[in-house]
Coordinates of C-alpha atoms and ligand atoms in Angstrom, one line a residue:
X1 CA 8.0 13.8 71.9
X2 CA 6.6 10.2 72.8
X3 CA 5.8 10.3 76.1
X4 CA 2.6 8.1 75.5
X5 CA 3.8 4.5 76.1
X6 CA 2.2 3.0 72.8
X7 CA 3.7 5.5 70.0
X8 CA 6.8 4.5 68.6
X9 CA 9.8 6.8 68.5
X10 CA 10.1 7.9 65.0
X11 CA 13.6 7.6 63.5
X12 CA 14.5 9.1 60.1
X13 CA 17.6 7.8 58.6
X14 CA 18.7 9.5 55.5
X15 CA 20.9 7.7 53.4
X16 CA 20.5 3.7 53.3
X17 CA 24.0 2.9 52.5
X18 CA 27.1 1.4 54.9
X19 CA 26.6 3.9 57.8
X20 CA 23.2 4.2 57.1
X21 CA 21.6 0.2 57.4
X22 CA 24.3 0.1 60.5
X23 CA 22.2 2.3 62.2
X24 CA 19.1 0.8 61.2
X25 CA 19.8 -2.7 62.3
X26 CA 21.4 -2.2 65.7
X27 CA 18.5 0.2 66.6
X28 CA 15.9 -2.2 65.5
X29 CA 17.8 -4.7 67.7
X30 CA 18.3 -2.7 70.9
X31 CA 14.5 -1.5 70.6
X32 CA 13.9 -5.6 70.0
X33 CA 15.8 -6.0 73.5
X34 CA 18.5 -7.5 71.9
X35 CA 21.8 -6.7 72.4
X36 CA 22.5 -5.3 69.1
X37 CA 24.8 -7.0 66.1
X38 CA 27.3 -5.1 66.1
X39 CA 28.6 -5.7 69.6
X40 CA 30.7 -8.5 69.9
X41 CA 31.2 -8.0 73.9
X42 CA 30.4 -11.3 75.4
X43 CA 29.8 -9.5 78.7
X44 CA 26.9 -7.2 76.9
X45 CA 23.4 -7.8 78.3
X46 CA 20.3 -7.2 76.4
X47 CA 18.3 -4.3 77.1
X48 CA 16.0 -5.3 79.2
X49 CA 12.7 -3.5 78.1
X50 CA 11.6 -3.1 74.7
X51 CA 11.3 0.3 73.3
X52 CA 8.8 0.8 70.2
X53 CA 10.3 2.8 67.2
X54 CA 9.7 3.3 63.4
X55 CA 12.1 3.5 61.3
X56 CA 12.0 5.8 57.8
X57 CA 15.1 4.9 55.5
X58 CA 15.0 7.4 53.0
X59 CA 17.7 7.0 50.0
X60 CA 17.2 8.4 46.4
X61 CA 18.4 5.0 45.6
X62 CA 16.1 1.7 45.3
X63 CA 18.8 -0.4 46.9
X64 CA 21.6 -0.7 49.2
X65 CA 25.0 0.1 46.5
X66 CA 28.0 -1.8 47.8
X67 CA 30.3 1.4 46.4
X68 CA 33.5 -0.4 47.7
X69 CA 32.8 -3.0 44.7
X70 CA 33.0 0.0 42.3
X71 CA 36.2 -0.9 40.7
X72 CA 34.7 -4.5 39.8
X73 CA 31.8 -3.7 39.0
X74 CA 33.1 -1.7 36.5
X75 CA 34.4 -4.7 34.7
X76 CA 32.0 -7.8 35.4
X77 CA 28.5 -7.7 35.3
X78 CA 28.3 -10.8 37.7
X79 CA 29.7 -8.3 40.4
X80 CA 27.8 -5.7 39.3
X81 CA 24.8 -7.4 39.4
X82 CA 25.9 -8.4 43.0
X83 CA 26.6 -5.6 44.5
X84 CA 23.4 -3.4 44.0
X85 CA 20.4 -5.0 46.4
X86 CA 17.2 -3.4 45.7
X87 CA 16.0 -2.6 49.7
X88 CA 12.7 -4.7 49.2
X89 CA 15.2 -8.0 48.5
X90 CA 16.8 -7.6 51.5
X91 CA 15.6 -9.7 54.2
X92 CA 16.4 -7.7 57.0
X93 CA 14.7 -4.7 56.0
X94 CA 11.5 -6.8 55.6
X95 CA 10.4 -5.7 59.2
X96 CA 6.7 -3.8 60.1
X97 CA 9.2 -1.8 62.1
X98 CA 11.3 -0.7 58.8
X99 CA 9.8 1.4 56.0
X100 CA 12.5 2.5 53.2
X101 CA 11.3 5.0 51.1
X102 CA 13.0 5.8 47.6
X103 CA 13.5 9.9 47.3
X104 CA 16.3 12.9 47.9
X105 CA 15.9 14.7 50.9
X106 CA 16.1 18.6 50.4
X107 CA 15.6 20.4 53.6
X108 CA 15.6 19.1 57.2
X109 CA 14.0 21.8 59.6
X110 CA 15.8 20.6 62.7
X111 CA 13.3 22.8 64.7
X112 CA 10.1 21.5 64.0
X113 CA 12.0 17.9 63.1
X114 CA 10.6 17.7 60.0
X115 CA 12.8 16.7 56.6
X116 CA 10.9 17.7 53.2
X117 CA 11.7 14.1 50.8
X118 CA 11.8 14.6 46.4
X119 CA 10.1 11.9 45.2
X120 CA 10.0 11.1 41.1
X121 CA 6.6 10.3 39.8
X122 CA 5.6 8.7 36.4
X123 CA 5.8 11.5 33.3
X124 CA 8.5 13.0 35.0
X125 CA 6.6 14.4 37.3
X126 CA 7.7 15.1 41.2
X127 CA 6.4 15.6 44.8
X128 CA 7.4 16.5 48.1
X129 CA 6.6 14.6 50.8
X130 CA 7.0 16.1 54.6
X131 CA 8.4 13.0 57.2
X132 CA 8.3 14.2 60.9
X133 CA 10.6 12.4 63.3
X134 CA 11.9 12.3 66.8
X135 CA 15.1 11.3 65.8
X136 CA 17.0 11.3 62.8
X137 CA 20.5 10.6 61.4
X138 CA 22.0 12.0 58.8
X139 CA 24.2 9.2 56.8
X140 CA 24.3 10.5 53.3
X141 CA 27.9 10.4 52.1
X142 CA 29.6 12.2 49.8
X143 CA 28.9 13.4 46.3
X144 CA 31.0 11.2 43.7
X145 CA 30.8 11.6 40.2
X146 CA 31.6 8.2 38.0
X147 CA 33.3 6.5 37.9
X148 CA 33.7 6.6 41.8
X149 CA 29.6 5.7 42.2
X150 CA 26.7 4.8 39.5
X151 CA 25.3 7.9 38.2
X152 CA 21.7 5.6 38.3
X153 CA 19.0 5.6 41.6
X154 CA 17.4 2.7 40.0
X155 CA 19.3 -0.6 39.8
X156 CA 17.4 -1.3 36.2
X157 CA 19.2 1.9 35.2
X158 CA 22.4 1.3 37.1
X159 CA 22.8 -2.6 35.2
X160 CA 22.7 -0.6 32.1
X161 CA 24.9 1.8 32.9
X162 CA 27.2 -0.9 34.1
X163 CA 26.5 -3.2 31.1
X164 CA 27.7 -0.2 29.1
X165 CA 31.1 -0.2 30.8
X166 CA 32.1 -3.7 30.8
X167 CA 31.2 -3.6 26.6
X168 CA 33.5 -0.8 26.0
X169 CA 36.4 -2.5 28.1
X170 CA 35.7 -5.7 26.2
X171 CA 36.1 -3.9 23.4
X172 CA 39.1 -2.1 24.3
X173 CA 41.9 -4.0 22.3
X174 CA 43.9 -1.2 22.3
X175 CA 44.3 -0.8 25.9
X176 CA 42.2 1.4 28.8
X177 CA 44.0 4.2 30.4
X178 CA 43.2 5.3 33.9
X179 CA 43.4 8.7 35.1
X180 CA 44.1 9.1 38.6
X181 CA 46.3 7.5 40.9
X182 CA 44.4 7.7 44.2
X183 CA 42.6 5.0 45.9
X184 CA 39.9 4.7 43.3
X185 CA 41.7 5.4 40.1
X186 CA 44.6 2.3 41.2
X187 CA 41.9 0.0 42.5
X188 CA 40.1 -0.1 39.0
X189 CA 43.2 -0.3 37.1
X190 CA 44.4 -3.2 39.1
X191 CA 40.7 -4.5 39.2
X192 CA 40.2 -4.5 35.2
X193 CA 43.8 -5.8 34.6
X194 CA 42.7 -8.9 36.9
X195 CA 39.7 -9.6 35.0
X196 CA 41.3 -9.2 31.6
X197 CA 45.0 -9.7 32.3
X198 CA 45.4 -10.0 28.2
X199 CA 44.5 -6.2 27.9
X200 CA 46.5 -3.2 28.3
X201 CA 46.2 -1.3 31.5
X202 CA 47.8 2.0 31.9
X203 CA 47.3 4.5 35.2
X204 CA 48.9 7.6 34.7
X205 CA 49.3 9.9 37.7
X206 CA 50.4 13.2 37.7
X207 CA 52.5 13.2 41.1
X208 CA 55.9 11.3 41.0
X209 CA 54.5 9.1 44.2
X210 CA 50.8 7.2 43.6
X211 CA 47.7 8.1 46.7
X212 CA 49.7 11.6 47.4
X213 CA 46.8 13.3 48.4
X214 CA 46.5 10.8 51.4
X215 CA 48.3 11.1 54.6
X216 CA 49.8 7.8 54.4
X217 CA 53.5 6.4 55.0
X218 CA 55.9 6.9 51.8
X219 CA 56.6 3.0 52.3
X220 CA 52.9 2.3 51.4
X221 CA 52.7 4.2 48.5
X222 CA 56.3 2.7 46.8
X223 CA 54.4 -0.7 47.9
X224 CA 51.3 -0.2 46.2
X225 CA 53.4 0.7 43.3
X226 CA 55.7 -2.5 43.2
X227 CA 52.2 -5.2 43.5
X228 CA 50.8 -2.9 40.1
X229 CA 53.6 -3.3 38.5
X230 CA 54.1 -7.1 39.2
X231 CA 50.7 -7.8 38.0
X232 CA 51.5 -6.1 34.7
X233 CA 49.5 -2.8 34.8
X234 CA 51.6 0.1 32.9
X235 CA 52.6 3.2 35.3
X236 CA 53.1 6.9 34.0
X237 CA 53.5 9.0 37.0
X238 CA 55.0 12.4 37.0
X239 CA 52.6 13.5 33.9
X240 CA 49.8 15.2 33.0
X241 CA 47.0 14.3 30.9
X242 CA 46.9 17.6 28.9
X243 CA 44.4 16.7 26.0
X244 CA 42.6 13.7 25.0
X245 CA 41.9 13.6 21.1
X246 CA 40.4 11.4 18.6
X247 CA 43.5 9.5 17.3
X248 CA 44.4 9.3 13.9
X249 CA 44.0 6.8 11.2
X250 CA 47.3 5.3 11.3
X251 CA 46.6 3.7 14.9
X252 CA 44.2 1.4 15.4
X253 CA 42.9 2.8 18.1
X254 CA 39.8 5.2 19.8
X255 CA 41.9 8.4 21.3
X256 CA 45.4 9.3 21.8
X257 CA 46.4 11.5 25.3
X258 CA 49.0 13.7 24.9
X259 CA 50.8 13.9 28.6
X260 CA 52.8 16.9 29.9
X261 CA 56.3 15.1 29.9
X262 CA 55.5 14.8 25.6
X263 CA 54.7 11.4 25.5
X264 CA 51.6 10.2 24.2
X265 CA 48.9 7.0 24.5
X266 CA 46.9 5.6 22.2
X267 CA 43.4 3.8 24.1
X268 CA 40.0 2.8 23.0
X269 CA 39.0 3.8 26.2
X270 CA 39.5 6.5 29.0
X271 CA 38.8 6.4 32.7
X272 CA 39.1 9.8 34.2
X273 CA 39.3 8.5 38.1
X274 CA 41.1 12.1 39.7
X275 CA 38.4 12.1 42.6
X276 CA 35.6 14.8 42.7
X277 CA 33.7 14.5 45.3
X278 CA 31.5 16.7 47.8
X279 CA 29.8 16.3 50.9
X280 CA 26.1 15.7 50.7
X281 CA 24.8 18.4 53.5
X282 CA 22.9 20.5 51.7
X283 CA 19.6 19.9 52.9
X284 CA 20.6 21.0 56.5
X285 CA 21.1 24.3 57.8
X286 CA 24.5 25.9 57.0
X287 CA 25.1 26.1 61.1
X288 CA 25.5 22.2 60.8
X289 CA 28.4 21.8 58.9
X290 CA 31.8 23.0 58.9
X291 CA 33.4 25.2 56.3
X292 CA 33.8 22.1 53.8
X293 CA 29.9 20.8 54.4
X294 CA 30.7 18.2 56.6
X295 CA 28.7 18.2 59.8
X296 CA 30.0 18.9 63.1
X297 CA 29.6 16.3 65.2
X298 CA 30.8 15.6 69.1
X299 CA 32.0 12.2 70.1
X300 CA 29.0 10.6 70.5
X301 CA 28.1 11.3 66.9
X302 CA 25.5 14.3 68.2
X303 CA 25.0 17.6 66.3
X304 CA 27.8 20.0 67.4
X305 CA 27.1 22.8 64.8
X306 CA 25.1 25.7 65.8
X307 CA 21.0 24.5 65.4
X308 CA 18.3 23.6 67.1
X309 CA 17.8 20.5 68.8
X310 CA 21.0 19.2 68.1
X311 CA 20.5 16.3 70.7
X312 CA 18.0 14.6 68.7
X313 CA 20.0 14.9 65.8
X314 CA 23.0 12.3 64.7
X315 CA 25.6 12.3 62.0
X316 CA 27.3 9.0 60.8
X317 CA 29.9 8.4 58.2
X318 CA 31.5 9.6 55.7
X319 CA 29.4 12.7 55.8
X320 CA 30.3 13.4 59.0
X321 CA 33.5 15.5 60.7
X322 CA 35.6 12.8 62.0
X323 CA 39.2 11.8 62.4
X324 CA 40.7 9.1 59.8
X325 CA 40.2 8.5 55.9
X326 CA 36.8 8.0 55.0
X327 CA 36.0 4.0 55.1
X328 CA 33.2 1.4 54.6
X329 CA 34.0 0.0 58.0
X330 CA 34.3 3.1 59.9
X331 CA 30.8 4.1 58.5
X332 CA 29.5 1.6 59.6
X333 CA 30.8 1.7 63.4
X334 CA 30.0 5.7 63.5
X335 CA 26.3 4.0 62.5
X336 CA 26.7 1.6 65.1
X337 CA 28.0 3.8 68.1
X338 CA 24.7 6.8 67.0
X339 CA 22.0 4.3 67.6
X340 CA 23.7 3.1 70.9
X341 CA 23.6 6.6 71.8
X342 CA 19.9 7.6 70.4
X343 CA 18.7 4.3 72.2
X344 CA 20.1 4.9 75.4
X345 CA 18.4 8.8 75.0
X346 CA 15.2 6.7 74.6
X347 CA 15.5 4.4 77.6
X348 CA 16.3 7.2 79.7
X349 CA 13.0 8.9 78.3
X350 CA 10.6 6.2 78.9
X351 CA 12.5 4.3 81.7
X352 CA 14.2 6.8 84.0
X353 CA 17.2 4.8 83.3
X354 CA 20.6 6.1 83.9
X355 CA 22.2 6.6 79.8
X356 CA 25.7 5.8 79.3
X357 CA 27.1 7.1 76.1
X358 CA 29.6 5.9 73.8
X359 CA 32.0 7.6 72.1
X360 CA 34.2 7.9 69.0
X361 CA 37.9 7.4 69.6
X362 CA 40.3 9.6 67.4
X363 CA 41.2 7.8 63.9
X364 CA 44.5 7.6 62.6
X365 CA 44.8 7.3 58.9
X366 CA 44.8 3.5 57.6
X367 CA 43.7 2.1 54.0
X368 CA 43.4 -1.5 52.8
X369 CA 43.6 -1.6 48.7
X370 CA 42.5 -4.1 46.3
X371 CA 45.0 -4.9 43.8
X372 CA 43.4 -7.6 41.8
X373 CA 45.1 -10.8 43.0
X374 CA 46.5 -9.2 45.8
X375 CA 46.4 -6.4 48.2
X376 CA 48.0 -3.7 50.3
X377 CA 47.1 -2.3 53.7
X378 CA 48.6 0.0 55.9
X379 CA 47.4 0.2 60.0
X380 CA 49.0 2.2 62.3
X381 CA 49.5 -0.7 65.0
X382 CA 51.0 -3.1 62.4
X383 CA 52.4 -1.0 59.7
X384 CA 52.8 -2.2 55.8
X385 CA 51.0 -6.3 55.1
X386 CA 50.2 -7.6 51.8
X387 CA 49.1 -10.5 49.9
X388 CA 46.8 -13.2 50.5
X389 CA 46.4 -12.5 54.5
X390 CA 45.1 -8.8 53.7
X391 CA 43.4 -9.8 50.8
X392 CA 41.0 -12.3 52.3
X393 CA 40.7 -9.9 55.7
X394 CA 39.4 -7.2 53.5
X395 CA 38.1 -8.0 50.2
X396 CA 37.9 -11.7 49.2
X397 CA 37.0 -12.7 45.5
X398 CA 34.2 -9.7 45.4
X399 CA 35.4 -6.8 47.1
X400 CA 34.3 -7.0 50.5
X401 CA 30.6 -7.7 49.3
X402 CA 29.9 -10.7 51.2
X403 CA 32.0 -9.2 54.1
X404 CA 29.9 -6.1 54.8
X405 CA 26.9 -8.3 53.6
X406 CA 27.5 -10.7 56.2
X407 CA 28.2 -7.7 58.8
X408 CA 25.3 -6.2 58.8
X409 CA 23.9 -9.5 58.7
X410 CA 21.2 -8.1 56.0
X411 CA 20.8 -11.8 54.4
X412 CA 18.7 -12.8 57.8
X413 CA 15.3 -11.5 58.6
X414 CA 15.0 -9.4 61.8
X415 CA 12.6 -10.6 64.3
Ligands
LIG1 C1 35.6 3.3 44.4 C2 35.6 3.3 45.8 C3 36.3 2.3 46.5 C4 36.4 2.3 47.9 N1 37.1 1.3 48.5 C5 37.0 1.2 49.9 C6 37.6 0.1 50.6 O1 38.3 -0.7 49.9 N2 37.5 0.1 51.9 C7 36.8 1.0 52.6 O2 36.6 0.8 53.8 N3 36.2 2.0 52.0 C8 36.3 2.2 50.7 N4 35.7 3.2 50.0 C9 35.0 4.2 50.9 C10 33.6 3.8 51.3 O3 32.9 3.4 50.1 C11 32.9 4.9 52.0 O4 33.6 5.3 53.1 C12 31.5 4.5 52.4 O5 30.7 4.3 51.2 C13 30.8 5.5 53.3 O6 29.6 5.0 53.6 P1 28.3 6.0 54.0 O7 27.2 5.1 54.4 O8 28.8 7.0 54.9 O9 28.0 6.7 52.6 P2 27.6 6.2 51.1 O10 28.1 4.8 51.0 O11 28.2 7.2 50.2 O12 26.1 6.2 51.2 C14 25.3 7.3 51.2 C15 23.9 7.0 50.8 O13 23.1 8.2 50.9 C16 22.3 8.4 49.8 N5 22.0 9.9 49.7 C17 22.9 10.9 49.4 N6 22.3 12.1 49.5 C18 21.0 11.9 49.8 C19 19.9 12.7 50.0 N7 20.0 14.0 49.9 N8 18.7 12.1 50.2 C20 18.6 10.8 50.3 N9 19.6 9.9 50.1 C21 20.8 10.4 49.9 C22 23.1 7.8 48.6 O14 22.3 7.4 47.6 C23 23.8 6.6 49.3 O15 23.0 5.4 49.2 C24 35.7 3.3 48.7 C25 35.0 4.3 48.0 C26 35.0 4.3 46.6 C27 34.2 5.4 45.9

């Protein structure tokens, strides 16, 4: 453990997304002796000694992914482009204190403190590479198969992969049908319907109410579906998809779905977004995580799960055991609130000081949707909102790029 006054706390982060770069800045700015940026407390004083740390962000990705943009990115390569930053163009990161370091973590021995890192080579080739820390967090996510997340790690690979997608919608003059009337599936239809109002959208949804999986007011749901409809997108809800062929000659078109009520769609193209997704734990010890792979955590974002060392090991998230639907903007806070936490350990180590922890209040469930020109949010404390007011709070023109952009403040170099 440092001890010696020079050495710099080592910090592994895994995962350089939302939760992830959260934790990253607001360490680098308490160990600074700044009062970090996420706290907007006027009354918050700087710490007032300096603490010296290095930071290893290790993400099988070349570049912070703004996954909320998803749905647009789908459809515009502008946005696209946007919304994937490779980690060495972002100006924050360019710190001595800050290495980022491209690669898939596959074990973390939270004994010794030392995760094993995957790392690609040229021909195909691979090595593993050993990172020892003093700390680490675990901000990894969860799983998602596309269309919920870019299938690429490189962002060269990722344009093409988006290029793809906005050419076959293009090209989609008889219509694109969406699969999946959760959070992802009506975000993309509502998205692509903005961008090319001419073309047909359809979302078909096998429940007779759209987001049923989430534990949201009936009133929210029956909204979301009224703003779809008004901006023209076509609803099936109540069927199945039960096969997707080629279709025949006599349409014009790519495929025909045959639906469970006997109806069927003709499409060029095909968007299957009923979510599959995972958590991302499987490089820690089984003890960790809870029966679903998310990892225990207590309050103040420490290990809770049976393994060694928890206190030097953080969760933050959507990979982590929390109250509330998973979100950008609570990742980010769970980010925030570990590295108050780990710094505070620190201080106490080196200074003597007293530490006072923070912790993670209960989160009821809440949602704010993108629906093209418009949007829909439900929060507990103000119920049902809609239009341009929620719109611009959330999202903007590009999906709450420049929002969590501008958050995390990564367009400003870190002192
Ligand atoms: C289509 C879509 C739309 C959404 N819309 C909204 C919205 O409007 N508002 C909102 O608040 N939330 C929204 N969300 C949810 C939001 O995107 C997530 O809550 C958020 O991404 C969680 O952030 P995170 O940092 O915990 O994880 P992620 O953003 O998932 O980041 C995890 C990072 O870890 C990396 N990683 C994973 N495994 C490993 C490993 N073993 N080794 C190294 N690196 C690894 C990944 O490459 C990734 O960069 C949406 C999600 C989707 C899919």
């Amino acid at each position: 453990m440092p001890g010696i006054e020079e050495q710099p706390y080592k910090v592994l982060v895994i995962g350089g997304s939302y939760a992830g770069l959260a934790a990253t800045l607001n360490l680098i700015d308490l160990c600074h002796g700044r009062k970090c940026r996420f706290n907007l407390d006027p009354n918050a004083v700087a710490p007032e000694k300096k603490i010296p740390v290095q930071i290893t962000i290790v993400d099988e990705r070349d570049g912070y992914y703004h996954l909320i943009g998803v749905p647009l990115a789908l459809g515009s390569n502008i946005d696209a482009s946007d919304f994937w930053k490779k980690y060495e163009d972002i100006p924050a990161l360019q710190n001595l204190d800050i290495k980022t370091v491209q690669g898939r973590v596959d074990s973390v021995d939270c004994k010794s403190r030392v995760a094993r890192i995957y790392q690609s080579t040229a021909n195909d080739g691979h090595k593993i590479v050993e990172e020892k820390y003093d700390y680490m967090i675990a901000t990894t996510g969860l799983r998602r198969e596309w269309p919920s997340a870019p299938k690429s790690f490189t962002r060269e690979a990722y344009l093409a992969e988006t290029a793809d997608s906005v050419e076959t919608i293009e090209n989609a003059v008889q219509g694109v049908v969406v699969i999946g009337g959760g959070a992802v599936g009506i975000e993309i239809a509502a998205e692509l319907k903005m961008l090319r109002p001419q073309s047909k959208v359809t979302l078909i949804h096998s429940r007779q109410n759209l987001l049923s999986s989430e534990p949201l007011p009936a009133e929210f749901s029956a909204k979301t579906l009224e703003l779809l409809k008004e901006s023209n997108v076509e609803m099936v809800l109540g069927a199945r998809v039960q096969e997707t062929v080629p279709a025949d000659d006599s349409t014009s078109a790519k495929y025909t779905l045959k639906l469970s009520n006997g109806e069927e769609i003709n499409a060029d193209y095909v968007i299957n977004a009923v979510s599959k997704f995972s958590p991302t734990s499987s490089y820690l010890p089984s003890g960790a995580c809870d029966s679903e792979g998310y990892i225990r955590i207590t309050p103040s974002l420490e290990f809770s799960g049976d393994v060694p060392n928890k206190e030097y090991h953080y969760a933050a998230g959507d990979i982590a055991c929390w109250s509330g639907i998973k979100r950008g903007g609570a990742a980010m806070h769970q980010g925030h609130f570990a590295v108050v936490n780990i710094h505070q350990k620190m201080m106490a180590e080196r200074y003597k000081t007293e530490p006072k922890f923070v912790e993670l209040a209960e989160v009821k469930p809440m949602m704010a949707l993108a629906l093209g020109a418009t949007a829909v949010g439900y929060f507990p404390a103000t119920g049902i909102s809609s239009g341009d007011e929620v719109r611009n709070m959330f999202f903007n023109e590009d999906l709450g790029y420049q929002i969590c952009w501008k958050w995390m403040r990564l367009g400003e170099a870190t002192d």
